[in-house]
């Protein structure tokens, strides 16, 4: 493939998708923080009749007309949602669902009529999958791409989506502080006289513009992935608003470029002769980034949470094992079964026992060492103090406190060692077992 | 040439009639099942299921193609749809379980990403040269052409079965939806009931996607219950009405699609139920927009008439001034509060009494809210005097007197 072919056929759609995706991601971050992710869903469905109407009236896919039609339909739908919510006294979720599915149905019906009646290039396929292949950068014959004439032939769709991106970034940057306050505490913002309603209208209109500019790239449905997935993935990583907006925008760019390249050139690189749908691939890539973020985020990811939980379980199991051995030595229990050691499965238990041996808390034969006994006494003391506390202070029955104490005995305050109840320490617990002295 | 009347009255041939019956049953079933879905706040999850069926249809096609050599086998396609639909639900739950993202974001992400993966698979299938790959897109936006008789029968039967399951368990599902903790405390298996409801919803949606398409199928679940809610607050009537409205909308949509050119059945059904919703919104006797507008207009008229009466009382005689004034005076005459002598109007004894009462009402109300009589109340507070009944005024006066006595 020559450079000229790439410039003509691929560069403009790639950049259009990238700009659309980045502006969706930035605006989507605001929606996510304002808990309005479904608003993006609603807008993307409800602009359809406006787009079709604009198309029928102008008989072209002129971006300006499409924006006007889409924005009008979006605003009408938003007003209808308000009307239905207030007049019909329905909750906003239902009102949104009713309005956006009906207007989408209307759009589909209009589209089906248009599809057959005119010889045109707007059809249901481009609603569903986008129509990137239509955007080409074809300079006039005899002129290279990077000449005055060549640059003049840059498709209008690319300008439009770049303009929307610029507006989204300007909006987010210029009103950053005010928007943050309005989004996080609308009540306070209203009380100090900030234009809360205006901000939300402007945001809605920008989202509508971003959705319309993404229509060519990915259609009506996959644009929701652009609005939600990059912000959600970034949300797994950061609590800082600036970082959230910046990284979302960058991730949006990355997802669109990677998706386009993989769909267009991936199969060919593997030796196949076909190309896949770029919009589908963009959605798939953003799905994968979201999946990776949910799995691997260092603080909130599933793996990190699971590991933290395992560490806690291992610590508790460690203490349960030596306390159990202490009680056997003490003669208060005879049962060697595992039911006295909750919190962990056999694998964790096996690992913990090996570690106890290597740390010298257990002797090689599995008995408590001297140090192990001292440590265990501390735990059993805590357990029995808690039992006394629960009976004397919390008024529980003596045969009901063991399981609770089994958990409380593991409590530690950061830097202050083991937590024991702040009450005068008796000599014996409610089951008349001796409480080991404080070390 | 079949006309709408032929179709509506079952004269358009056996095939069309079967399709109509199938769609009607499905619509009724979706309406009934939808009530429980909405009540249990599963309607948006249902939207995610709908979109998440696309990759399943495509995988079902590819699997059937590889294993049987023929891709377009309905059980494979629908089986795949059910599998990925449920995977979508699990994905939503997994995302919510991170406690970092809320359910709405999870739903939006899952529905669009699954749909995108489906589009990706579809674009691969389009590159194959299998002859039967054309009909696959019907699952997205529904069918334009009439469906086959066996499809319609299957749809109707599954719809009926789903409806029967939900009705049989109505009491339990309702309890779980309204008060989950009570249901748990009474020992109902909440998880089992939830899973069952989800399974029924998925079954209805999976058969419905071939008719209305996966993008609009959720509308069949949420619009009829919302429309039925206009007419009643009680559970059983809402469920019944929702089923009836869902059935009617499906029937009307299917009929319109059979008679018209290029009318996709799914869009027609959704628009028909949208009409049902709008009618309820306008006409409902309890919360309807029209009735509300009428009530507030009547109240405004009565308030103006009372003002006019006081004015008349103060000026003794008056000529009507303009059309609205004539209306106000005519109304006062009909109420026996004013009478007409020649071209002039004056108050009757009853009218004078009413004026006194109104003055008392204004005074009492102002004192009751603790304001000096010289302070001008806001127009809203002023309007209160028009709705105070005689009993209320007397009670307020008594109240004020006793308060004055005890400093």
PDB file of C-alpha atoms in Angstrom, chain B residues 233-367:
ATOM      1  CA  UNK B 233     -51.713   2.426  41.406  1.00  0.00           C
ATOM      2  CA  UNK B 234     -52.723  -1.096  42.300  1.00  0.00           C
ATOM      3  CA  UNK B 235     -50.514  -3.978  41.327  1.00  0.00           C
ATOM      4  CA  UNK B 236     -52.924  -6.497  39.807  1.00  0.00           C
ATOM      5  CA  UNK B 237     -54.790  -4.018  37.567  1.00  0.00           C
ATOM      6  CA  UNK B 238     -51.465  -2.619  36.344  1.00  0.00           C
ATOM      7  CA  UNK B 239     -50.200  -6.086  35.418  1.00  0.00           C
ATOM      8  CA  UNK B 240     -53.414  -6.993  33.593  1.00  0.00           C
ATOM      9  CA  UNK B 241     -53.627  -3.651  31.806  1.00  0.00           C
ATOM     10  CA  UNK B 242     -49.958  -3.768  30.902  1.00  0.00           C
ATOM     11  CA  UNK B 243     -50.467  -7.179  29.332  1.00  0.00           C
ATOM     12  CA  UNK B 244     -53.515  -5.934  27.423  1.00  0.00           C
ATOM     13  CA  UNK B 245     -51.761  -2.784  26.207  1.00  0.00           C
ATOM     14  CA  UNK B 246     -48.645  -4.740  25.249  1.00  0.00           C
ATOM     15  CA  UNK B 247     -50.783  -7.219  23.297  1.00  0.00           C
ATOM     16  CA  UNK B 248     -52.745  -4.466  21.559  1.00  0.00           C
ATOM     17  CA  UNK B 249     -49.603  -2.538  20.636  1.00  0.00           C
ATOM     18  CA  UNK B 250     -47.972  -5.659  19.230  1.00  0.00           C
ATOM     19  CA  UNK B 251     -51.125  -6.472  17.308  1.00  0.00           C
ATOM     20  CA  UNK B 252     -51.408  -2.976  15.872  1.00  0.00           C
ATOM     21  CA  UNK B 253     -47.713  -2.844  15.019  1.00  0.00           C
ATOM     22  CA  UNK B 254     -47.735  -6.237  13.324  1.00  0.00           C
ATOM     23  CA  UNK B 255     -50.850  -5.301  11.354  1.00  0.00           C
ATOM     24  CA  UNK B 256     -49.328  -1.985  10.249  1.00  0.00           C
ATOM     25  CA  UNK B 257     -46.168  -3.749   9.195  1.00  0.00           C
ATOM     26  CA  UNK B 258     -48.119  -6.335   7.202  1.00  0.00           C
ATOM     27  CA  UNK B 259     -50.129  -3.752   5.306  1.00  0.00           C
ATOM     28  CA  UNK B 260     -47.568  -0.983   4.796  1.00  0.00           C
ATOM     29  CA  UNK B 261     -44.490  -0.707   2.634  1.00  0.00           C
ATOM     30  CA  UNK B 262     -41.166  -0.849   4.438  1.00  0.00           C
ATOM     31  CA  UNK B 263     -42.638  -0.594   7.900  1.00  0.00           C
ATOM     32  CA  UNK B 264     -40.335  -2.475  10.252  1.00  0.00           C
ATOM     33  CA  UNK B 265     -42.475  -4.432  12.662  1.00  0.00           C
ATOM     34  CA  UNK B 266     -40.343  -3.594  15.698  1.00  0.00           C
ATOM     35  CA  UNK B 267     -40.467   0.145  15.176  1.00  0.00           C
ATOM     36  CA  UNK B 268     -44.218  -0.065  14.495  1.00  0.00           C
ATOM     37  CA  UNK B 269     -44.852  -1.968  17.733  1.00  0.00           C
ATOM     38  CA  UNK B 270     -42.751   0.454  19.766  1.00  0.00           C
ATOM     39  CA  UNK B 271     -44.473   3.470  18.223  1.00  0.00           C
ATOM     40  CA  UNK B 272     -47.887   1.904  18.884  1.00  0.00           C
ATOM     41  CA  UNK B 273     -47.032   1.406  22.540  1.00  0.00           C
ATOM     42  CA  UNK B 274     -45.641   4.947  22.581  1.00  0.00           C
ATOM     43  CA  UNK B 275     -49.067   6.122  21.417  1.00  0.00           C
ATOM     44  CA  UNK B 276     -50.692   4.117  24.210  1.00  0.00           C
ATOM     45  CA  UNK B 277     -48.337   5.755  26.697  1.00  0.00           C
ATOM     46  CA  UNK B 278     -49.041   9.248  25.350  1.00  0.00           C
ATOM     47  CA  UNK B 279     -52.800   8.657  25.487  1.00  0.00           C
ATOM     48  CA  UNK B 280     -52.526   7.620  29.098  1.00  0.00           C
ATOM     49  CA  UNK B 281     -50.381  10.643  29.859  1.00  0.00           C
ATOM     50  CA  UNK B 282     -52.988  12.946  28.339  1.00  0.00           C
ATOM     51  CA  UNK B 283     -56.263  11.300  29.292  1.00  0.00           C
ATOM     52  CA  UNK B 284     -55.774   9.475  32.563  1.00  0.00           C
ATOM     53  CA  UNK B 285     -58.560  10.478  34.973  1.00  0.00           C
ATOM     54  CA  UNK B 286     -56.203  10.675  37.914  1.00  0.00           C
ATOM     55  CA  UNK B 287     -52.901  12.064  36.728  1.00  0.00           C
ATOM     56  CA  UNK B 288     -53.602  12.984  33.123  1.00  0.00           C
ATOM     57  CA  UNK B 289     -52.209  16.166  31.665  1.00  0.00           C
ATOM     58  CA  UNK B 290     -55.557  17.256  30.184  1.00  0.00           C
ATOM     59  CA  UNK B 291     -57.465  16.745  33.405  1.00  0.00           C
ATOM     60  CA  UNK B 292     -54.761  18.520  35.356  1.00  0.00           C
ATOM     61  CA  UNK B 293     -54.865  21.453  32.940  1.00  0.00           C
ATOM     62  CA  UNK B 294     -58.654  21.554  33.185  1.00  0.00           C
ATOM     63  CA  UNK B 295     -58.577  21.501  36.977  1.00  0.00           C
ATOM     64  CA  UNK B 296     -56.063  24.296  37.261  1.00  0.00           C
ATOM     65  CA  UNK B 297     -57.938  26.387  34.668  1.00  0.00           C
ATOM     66  CA  UNK B 298     -61.169  25.933  36.631  1.00  0.00           C
ATOM     67  CA  UNK B 299     -59.447  26.927  39.841  1.00  0.00           C
ATOM     68  CA  UNK B 300     -58.020  30.042  38.211  1.00  0.00           C
ATOM     69  CA  UNK B 301     -61.505  30.916  36.906  1.00  0.00           C
ATOM     70  CA  UNK B 302     -63.120  30.513  40.329  1.00  0.00           C
ATOM     71  CA  UNK B 303     -60.439  32.664  41.929  1.00  0.00           C
ATOM     72  CA  UNK B 304     -60.986  35.396  39.383  1.00  0.00           C
ATOM     73  CA  UNK B 305     -64.762  35.158  39.839  1.00  0.00           C
ATOM     74  CA  UNK B 306     -64.347  35.589  43.593  1.00  0.00           C
ATOM     75  CA  UNK B 307     -62.191  38.653  43.026  1.00  0.00           C
ATOM     76  CA  UNK B 308     -64.842  40.011  40.687  1.00  0.00           C
ATOM     77  CA  UNK B 309     -67.509  39.369  43.296  1.00  0.00           C
ATOM     78  CA  UNK B 310     -65.632  41.391  45.895  1.00  0.00           C
ATOM     79  CA  UNK B 311     -65.147  44.169  43.407  1.00  0.00           C
ATOM     80  CA  UNK B 312     -68.842  44.104  42.626  1.00  0.00           C
ATOM     81  CA  UNK B 313     -69.638  44.141  46.327  1.00  0.00           C
ATOM     82  CA  UNK B 314     -67.489  47.237  46.839  1.00  0.00           C
ATOM     83  CA  UNK B 315     -68.811  49.155  43.843  1.00  0.00           C
ATOM     84  CA  UNK B 316     -72.459  48.004  44.257  1.00  0.00           C
ATOM     85  CA  UNK B 317     -73.303  48.247  40.572  1.00  0.00           C
ATOM     86  CA  UNK B 318     -71.161  47.484  37.596  1.00  0.00           C
ATOM     87  CA  UNK B 319     -71.373  47.058  33.886  1.00  0.00           C
ATOM     88  CA  UNK B 320     -69.560  44.093  32.376  1.00  0.00           C
ATOM     89  CA  UNK B 321     -66.186  44.996  30.943  1.00  0.00           C
ATOM     90  CA  UNK B 322     -65.185  42.740  28.112  1.00  0.00           C
ATOM     91  CA  UNK B 323     -65.838  39.128  27.215  1.00  0.00           C
ATOM     92  CA  UNK B 324     -64.101  37.440  30.137  1.00  0.00           C
ATOM     93  CA  UNK B 325     -65.758  39.763  32.596  1.00  0.00           C
ATOM     94  CA  UNK B 326     -69.123  38.847  31.087  1.00  0.00           C
ATOM     95  CA  UNK B 327     -68.273  35.173  31.573  1.00  0.00           C
ATOM     96  CA  UNK B 328     -67.249  35.758  35.179  1.00  0.00           C
ATOM     97  CA  UNK B 329     -70.445  37.671  35.916  1.00  0.00           C
ATOM     98  CA  UNK B 330     -72.589  35.067  34.168  1.00  0.00           C
ATOM     99  CA  UNK B 331     -71.005  32.418  36.340  1.00  0.00           C
ATOM    100  CA  UNK B 332     -71.655  34.483  39.480  1.00  0.00           C
ATOM    101  CA  UNK B 333     -75.293  34.890  38.436  1.00  0.00           C
ATOM    102  CA  UNK B 334     -75.621  31.157  37.885  1.00  0.00           C
ATOM    103  CA  UNK B 335     -74.176  30.534  41.328  1.00  0.00           C
ATOM    104  CA  UNK B 336     -76.794  32.908  42.744  1.00  0.00           C
ATOM    105  CA  UNK B 337     -74.129  35.306  44.026  1.00  0.00           C
ATOM    106  CA  UNK B 338     -75.029  38.194  41.729  1.00  0.00           C
ATOM    107  CA  UNK B 339     -78.074  39.316  39.802  1.00  0.00           C
ATOM    108  CA  UNK B 340     -78.602  41.311  36.697  1.00  0.00           C
ATOM    109  CA  UNK B 341     -80.784  44.359  36.539  1.00  0.00           C
ATOM    110  CA  UNK B 342     -80.912  45.845  33.065  1.00  0.00           C
ATOM    111  CA  UNK B 343     -77.346  46.114  31.877  1.00  0.00           C
ATOM    112  CA  UNK B 344     -75.904  46.354  35.356  1.00  0.00           C
ATOM    113  CA  UNK B 345     -74.956  43.726  37.885  1.00  0.00           C
ATOM    114  CA  UNK B 346     -75.174  43.778  41.644  1.00  0.00           C
ATOM    115  CA  UNK B 347     -74.520  41.313  44.408  1.00  0.00           C
ATOM    116  CA  UNK B 348     -77.304  39.267  45.986  1.00  0.00           C
ATOM    117  CA  UNK B 349     -77.642  38.687  49.708  1.00  0.00           C
ATOM    118  CA  UNK B 350     -75.815  35.413  49.284  1.00  0.00           C
ATOM    119  CA  UNK B 351     -73.125  37.202  47.342  1.00  0.00           C
ATOM    120  CA  UNK B 352     -72.670  39.749  50.146  1.00  0.00           C
ATOM    121  CA  UNK B 353     -72.432  36.940  52.642  1.00  0.00           C
ATOM    122  CA  UNK B 354     -69.836  35.205  50.475  1.00  0.00           C
ATOM    123  CA  UNK B 355     -67.834  38.412  50.303  1.00  0.00           C
ATOM    124  CA  UNK B 356     -67.866  38.769  54.053  1.00  0.00           C
ATOM    125  CA  UNK B 357     -66.752  35.220  54.372  1.00  0.00           C
ATOM    126  CA  UNK B 358     -63.935  35.838  51.918  1.00  0.00           C
ATOM    127  CA  UNK B 359     -62.813  38.906  53.857  1.00  0.00           C
ATOM    128  CA  UNK B 360     -62.875  36.902  57.040  1.00  0.00           C
ATOM    129  CA  UNK B 361     -60.927  34.194  55.310  1.00  0.00           C
ATOM    130  CA  UNK B 362     -58.258  36.640  54.183  1.00  0.00           C
ATOM    131  CA  UNK B 363     -58.005  38.216  57.618  1.00  0.00           C
ATOM    132  CA  UNK B 364     -57.962  34.942  59.482  1.00  0.00           C
ATOM    133  CA  UNK B 365     -55.421  33.456  57.165  1.00  0.00           C
ATOM    134  CA  UNK B 366     -53.119  36.416  57.513  1.00  0.00           C
ATOM    135  CA  UNK B 367     -53.400  36.327  61.286  1.00  0.00           C
TER     136      UNK B 367
END
